[in-house]
Tab-separated table of C-alpha atoms in Angstrom:
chain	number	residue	atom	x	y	z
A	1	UNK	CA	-107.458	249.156	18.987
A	2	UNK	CA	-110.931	250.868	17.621
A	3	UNK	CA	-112.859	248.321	18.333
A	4	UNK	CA	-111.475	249.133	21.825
A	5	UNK	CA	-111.815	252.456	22.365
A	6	UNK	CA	-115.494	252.045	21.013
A	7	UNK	CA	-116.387	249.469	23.501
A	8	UNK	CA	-114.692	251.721	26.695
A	9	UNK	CA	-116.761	254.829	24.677
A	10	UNK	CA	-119.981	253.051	24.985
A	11	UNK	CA	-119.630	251.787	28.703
A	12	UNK	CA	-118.155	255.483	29.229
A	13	UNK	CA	-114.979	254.288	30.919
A	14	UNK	CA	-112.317	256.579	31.818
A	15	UNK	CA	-109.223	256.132	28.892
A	16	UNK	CA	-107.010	257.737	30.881
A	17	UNK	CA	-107.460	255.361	33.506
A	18	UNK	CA	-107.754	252.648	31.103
A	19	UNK	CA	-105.711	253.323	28.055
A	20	UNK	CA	-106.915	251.499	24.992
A	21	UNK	CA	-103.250	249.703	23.911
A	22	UNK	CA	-103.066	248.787	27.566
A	23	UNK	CA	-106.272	246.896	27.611
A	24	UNK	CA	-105.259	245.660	24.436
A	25	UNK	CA	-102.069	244.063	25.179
A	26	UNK	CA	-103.970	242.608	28.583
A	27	UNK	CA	-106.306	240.798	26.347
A	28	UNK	CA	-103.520	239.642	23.696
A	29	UNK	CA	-101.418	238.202	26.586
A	30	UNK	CA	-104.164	236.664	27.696
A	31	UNK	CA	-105.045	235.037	24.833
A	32	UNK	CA	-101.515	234.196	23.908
A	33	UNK	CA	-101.571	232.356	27.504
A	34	UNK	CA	-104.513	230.225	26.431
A	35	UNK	CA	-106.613	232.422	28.809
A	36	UNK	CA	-110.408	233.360	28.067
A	37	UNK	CA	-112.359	236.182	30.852
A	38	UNK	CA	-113.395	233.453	33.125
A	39	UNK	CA	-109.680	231.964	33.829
A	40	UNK	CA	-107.386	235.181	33.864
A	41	UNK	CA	-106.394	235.789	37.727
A	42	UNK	CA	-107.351	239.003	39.085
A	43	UNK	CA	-105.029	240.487	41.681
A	44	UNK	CA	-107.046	244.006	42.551
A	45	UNK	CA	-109.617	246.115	41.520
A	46	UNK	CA	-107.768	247.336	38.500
A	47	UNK	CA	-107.154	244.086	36.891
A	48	UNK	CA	-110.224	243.177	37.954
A	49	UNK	CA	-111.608	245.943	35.879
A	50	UNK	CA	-109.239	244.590	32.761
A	51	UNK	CA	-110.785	241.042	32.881
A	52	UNK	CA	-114.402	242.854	32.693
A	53	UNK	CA	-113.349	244.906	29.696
A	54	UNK	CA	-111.848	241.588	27.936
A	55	UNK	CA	-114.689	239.428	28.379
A	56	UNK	CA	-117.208	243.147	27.243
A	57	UNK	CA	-114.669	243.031	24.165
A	58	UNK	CA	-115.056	239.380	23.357
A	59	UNK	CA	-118.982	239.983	23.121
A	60	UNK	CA	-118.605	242.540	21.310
A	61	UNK	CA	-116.167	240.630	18.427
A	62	UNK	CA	-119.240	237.788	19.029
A	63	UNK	CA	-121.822	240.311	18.132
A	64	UNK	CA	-119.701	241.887	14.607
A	65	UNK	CA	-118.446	238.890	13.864
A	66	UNK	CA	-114.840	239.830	13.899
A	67	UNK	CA	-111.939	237.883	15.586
A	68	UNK	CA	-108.533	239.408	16.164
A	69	UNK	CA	-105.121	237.477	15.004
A	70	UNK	CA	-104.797	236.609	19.078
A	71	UNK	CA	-108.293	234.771	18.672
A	72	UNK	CA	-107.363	233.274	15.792
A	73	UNK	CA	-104.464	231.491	17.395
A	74	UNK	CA	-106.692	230.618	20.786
A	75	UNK	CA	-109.809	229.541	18.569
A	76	UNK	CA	-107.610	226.712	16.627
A	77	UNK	CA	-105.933	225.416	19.483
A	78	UNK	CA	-109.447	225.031	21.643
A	79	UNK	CA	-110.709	223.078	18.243
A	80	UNK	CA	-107.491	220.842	18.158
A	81	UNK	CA	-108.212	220.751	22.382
A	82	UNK	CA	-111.923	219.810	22.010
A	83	UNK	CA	-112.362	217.884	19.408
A	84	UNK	CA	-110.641	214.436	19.103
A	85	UNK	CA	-111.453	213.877	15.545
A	86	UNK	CA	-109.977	217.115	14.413
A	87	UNK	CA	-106.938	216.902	16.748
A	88	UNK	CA	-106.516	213.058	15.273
A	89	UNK	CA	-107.063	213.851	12.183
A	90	UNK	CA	-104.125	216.184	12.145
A	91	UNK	CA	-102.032	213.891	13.902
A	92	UNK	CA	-102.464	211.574	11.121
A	93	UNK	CA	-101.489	214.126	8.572
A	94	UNK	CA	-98.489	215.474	9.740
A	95	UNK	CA	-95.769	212.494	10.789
A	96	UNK	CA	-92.823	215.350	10.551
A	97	UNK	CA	-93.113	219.084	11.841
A	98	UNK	CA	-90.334	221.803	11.991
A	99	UNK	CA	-90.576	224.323	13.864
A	100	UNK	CA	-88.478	227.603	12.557
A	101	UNK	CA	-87.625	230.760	15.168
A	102	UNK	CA	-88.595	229.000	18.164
A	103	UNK	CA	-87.482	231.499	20.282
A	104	UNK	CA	-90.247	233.502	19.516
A	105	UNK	CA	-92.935	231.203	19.688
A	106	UNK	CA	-95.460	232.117	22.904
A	107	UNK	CA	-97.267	230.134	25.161
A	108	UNK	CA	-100.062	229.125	23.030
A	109	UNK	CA	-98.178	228.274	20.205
A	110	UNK	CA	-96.085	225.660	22.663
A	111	UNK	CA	-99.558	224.109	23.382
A	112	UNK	CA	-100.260	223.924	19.824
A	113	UNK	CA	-97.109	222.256	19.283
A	114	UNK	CA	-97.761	219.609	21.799
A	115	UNK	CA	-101.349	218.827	20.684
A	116	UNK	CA	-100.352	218.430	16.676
A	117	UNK	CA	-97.304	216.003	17.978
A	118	UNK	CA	-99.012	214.179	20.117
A	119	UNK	CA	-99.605	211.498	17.837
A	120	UNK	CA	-96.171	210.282	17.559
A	121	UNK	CA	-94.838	213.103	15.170
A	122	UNK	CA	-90.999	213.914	14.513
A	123	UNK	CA	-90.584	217.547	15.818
A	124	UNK	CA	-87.435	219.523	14.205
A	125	UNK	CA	-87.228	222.545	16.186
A	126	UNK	CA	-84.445	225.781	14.898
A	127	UNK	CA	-83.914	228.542	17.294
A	128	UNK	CA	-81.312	230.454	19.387
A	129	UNK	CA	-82.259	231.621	22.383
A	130	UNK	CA	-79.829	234.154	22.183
A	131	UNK	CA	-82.011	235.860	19.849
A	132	UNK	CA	-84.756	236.235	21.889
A	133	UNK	CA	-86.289	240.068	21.923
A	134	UNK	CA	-89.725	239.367	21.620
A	135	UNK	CA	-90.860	239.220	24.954
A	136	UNK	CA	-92.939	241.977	25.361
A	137	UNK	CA	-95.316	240.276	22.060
A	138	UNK	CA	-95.510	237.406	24.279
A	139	UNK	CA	-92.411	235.255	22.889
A	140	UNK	CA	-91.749	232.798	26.117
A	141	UNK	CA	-87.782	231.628	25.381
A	142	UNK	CA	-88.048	228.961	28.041
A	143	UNK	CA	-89.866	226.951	25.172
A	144	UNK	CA	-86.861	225.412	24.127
A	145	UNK	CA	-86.109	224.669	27.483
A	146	UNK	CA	-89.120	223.027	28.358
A	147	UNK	CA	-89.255	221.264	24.550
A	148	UNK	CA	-85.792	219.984	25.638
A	149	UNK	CA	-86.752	218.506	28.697
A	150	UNK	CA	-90.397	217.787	27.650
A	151	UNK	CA	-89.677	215.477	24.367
A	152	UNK	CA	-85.894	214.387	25.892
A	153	UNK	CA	-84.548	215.630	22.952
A	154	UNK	CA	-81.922	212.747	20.622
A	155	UNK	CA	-79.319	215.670	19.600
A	156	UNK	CA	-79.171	218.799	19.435
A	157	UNK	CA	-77.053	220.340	16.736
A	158	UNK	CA	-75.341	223.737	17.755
A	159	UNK	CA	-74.508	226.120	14.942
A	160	UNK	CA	-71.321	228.247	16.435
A	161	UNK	CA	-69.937	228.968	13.114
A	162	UNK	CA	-70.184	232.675	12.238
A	163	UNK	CA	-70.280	233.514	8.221
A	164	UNK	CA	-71.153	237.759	8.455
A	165	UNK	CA	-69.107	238.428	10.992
A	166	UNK	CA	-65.239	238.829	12.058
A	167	UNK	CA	-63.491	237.962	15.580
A	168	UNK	CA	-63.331	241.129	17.293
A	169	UNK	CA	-67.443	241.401	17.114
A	170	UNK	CA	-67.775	238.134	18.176
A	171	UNK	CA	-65.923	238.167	21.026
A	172	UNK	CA	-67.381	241.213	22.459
A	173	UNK	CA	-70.928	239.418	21.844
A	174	UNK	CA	-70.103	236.222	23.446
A	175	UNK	CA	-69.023	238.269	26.492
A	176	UNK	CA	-71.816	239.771	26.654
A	177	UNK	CA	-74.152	237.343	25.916
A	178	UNK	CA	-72.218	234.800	28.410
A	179	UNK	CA	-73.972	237.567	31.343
A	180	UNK	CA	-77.061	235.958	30.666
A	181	UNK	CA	-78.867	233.596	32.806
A	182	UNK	CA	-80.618	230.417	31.625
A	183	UNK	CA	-78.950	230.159	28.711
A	184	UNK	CA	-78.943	226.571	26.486
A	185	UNK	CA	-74.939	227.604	25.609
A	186	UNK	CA	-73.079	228.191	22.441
A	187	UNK	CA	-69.644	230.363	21.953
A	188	UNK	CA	-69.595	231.704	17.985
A	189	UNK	CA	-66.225	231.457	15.861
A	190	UNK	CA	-65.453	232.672	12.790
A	191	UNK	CA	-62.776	231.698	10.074
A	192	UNK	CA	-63.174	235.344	9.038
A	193	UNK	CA	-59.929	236.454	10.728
A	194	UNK	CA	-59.970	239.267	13.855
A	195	UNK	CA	-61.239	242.386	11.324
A	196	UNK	CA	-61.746	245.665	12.910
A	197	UNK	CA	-61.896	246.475	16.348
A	198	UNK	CA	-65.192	247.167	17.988
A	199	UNK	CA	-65.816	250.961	18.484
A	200	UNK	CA	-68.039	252.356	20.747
A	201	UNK	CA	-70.241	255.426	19.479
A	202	UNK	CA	-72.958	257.059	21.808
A	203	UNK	CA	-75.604	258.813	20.117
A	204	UNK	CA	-77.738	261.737	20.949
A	205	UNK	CA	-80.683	260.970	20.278
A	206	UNK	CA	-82.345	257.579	18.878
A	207	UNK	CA	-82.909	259.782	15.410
A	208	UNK	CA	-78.989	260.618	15.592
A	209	UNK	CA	-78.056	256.733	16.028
């Protein structure tokens, strides 16, 4: 985010117009989409003016040397894209790979995934989409839906048993959950008994919840 308002300081670009976080989550989704300046569609003069700013930014990170974690992700998969001795190498290595949270796992990281497999490797994947908040830090759910159809998946193992919780909150977050579109499917049970009814309390204020 300095680095950012530097560069918009020293090209004296309005950061009203152009608010620093903004142009910094532009150029992390970007990234996270496998996207450098040159291949980022530009709709208007506005987004137009975002892709200048990325690619300005990325010559400045060339020039100090710097990378940020975004670049870090889209530098090692163009390395395992590029180069087939690295990329085979890696293959090679790793026969088995689990894959934890996979509901938050962005574009990118899918890509990554398919590169490191593609040599034949088991993939153990553990996620619920259910879970998945992370959307607005790039997390793309319809991973698992695509790694279902993509790798035609042997079995799937659902885990609907419920250990923290008792009936009476389960049932009222299956209903609401079962509103959801897209979903892969799973209904939680417990053995924990019914427990206390849910009660609904409306706060002020987020401080006051």
């Amino acid at each position: 985010l300095a680095a950012i308002k530097r560069l918009l300081k020293s090209l004296n670009v309005d950061d009203e117009k152009f608010p620093p976080r903004n142009i910094a989550n532009f150029i992390n989704h970007a990234k996270e989409e496998g996207q450098r300046p040159g291949e980022v569609e530009a709709y208007d003069d506005y987004s137009r003016r975002c892709v200048e700013l990325y690619a300005a930014y990325d010559d400045q990170c060339q020039r100090e040397g710097v990378v940020d974690f975004a670049e870090l992700l889209l530098r090692s998969y163009e390395l395992l894209q590029r180069g087939q001795l690295l990329r085979e190498h890696y293959q090679r290595r790793f026969s088995h790979i689990l894959v934890d949270e996979f509901q938050d796992t962005n574009t990118l990281q899918y890509k990554w995934l398919k590169l490191l497999a593609g040599g034949g490797a088991s993939v153990f994947a553990v996620g619920d989409d259910d879970q998945s908040i992370y959307a607005f830090r790039g997390a793309r759910v319809g991973n698992m839906a695509d790694f279902e159809r993509e790798y035609r998946v042997q079995r799937v193992v659902k885990l609907e048993q419920n250990y923290r919780s008792s009936g009476h909150i389960l049932d009222a977050a299956n209903g609401l959950i079962g509103h959801n579109h897209n979903r892969l499917g799973k209904t939680l049970r417990t053995d924990a008994g019914a427990g206390e009814p849910v009660r609904v309390h409306e706060a002020t204020s987020d401080y006051a919840e």
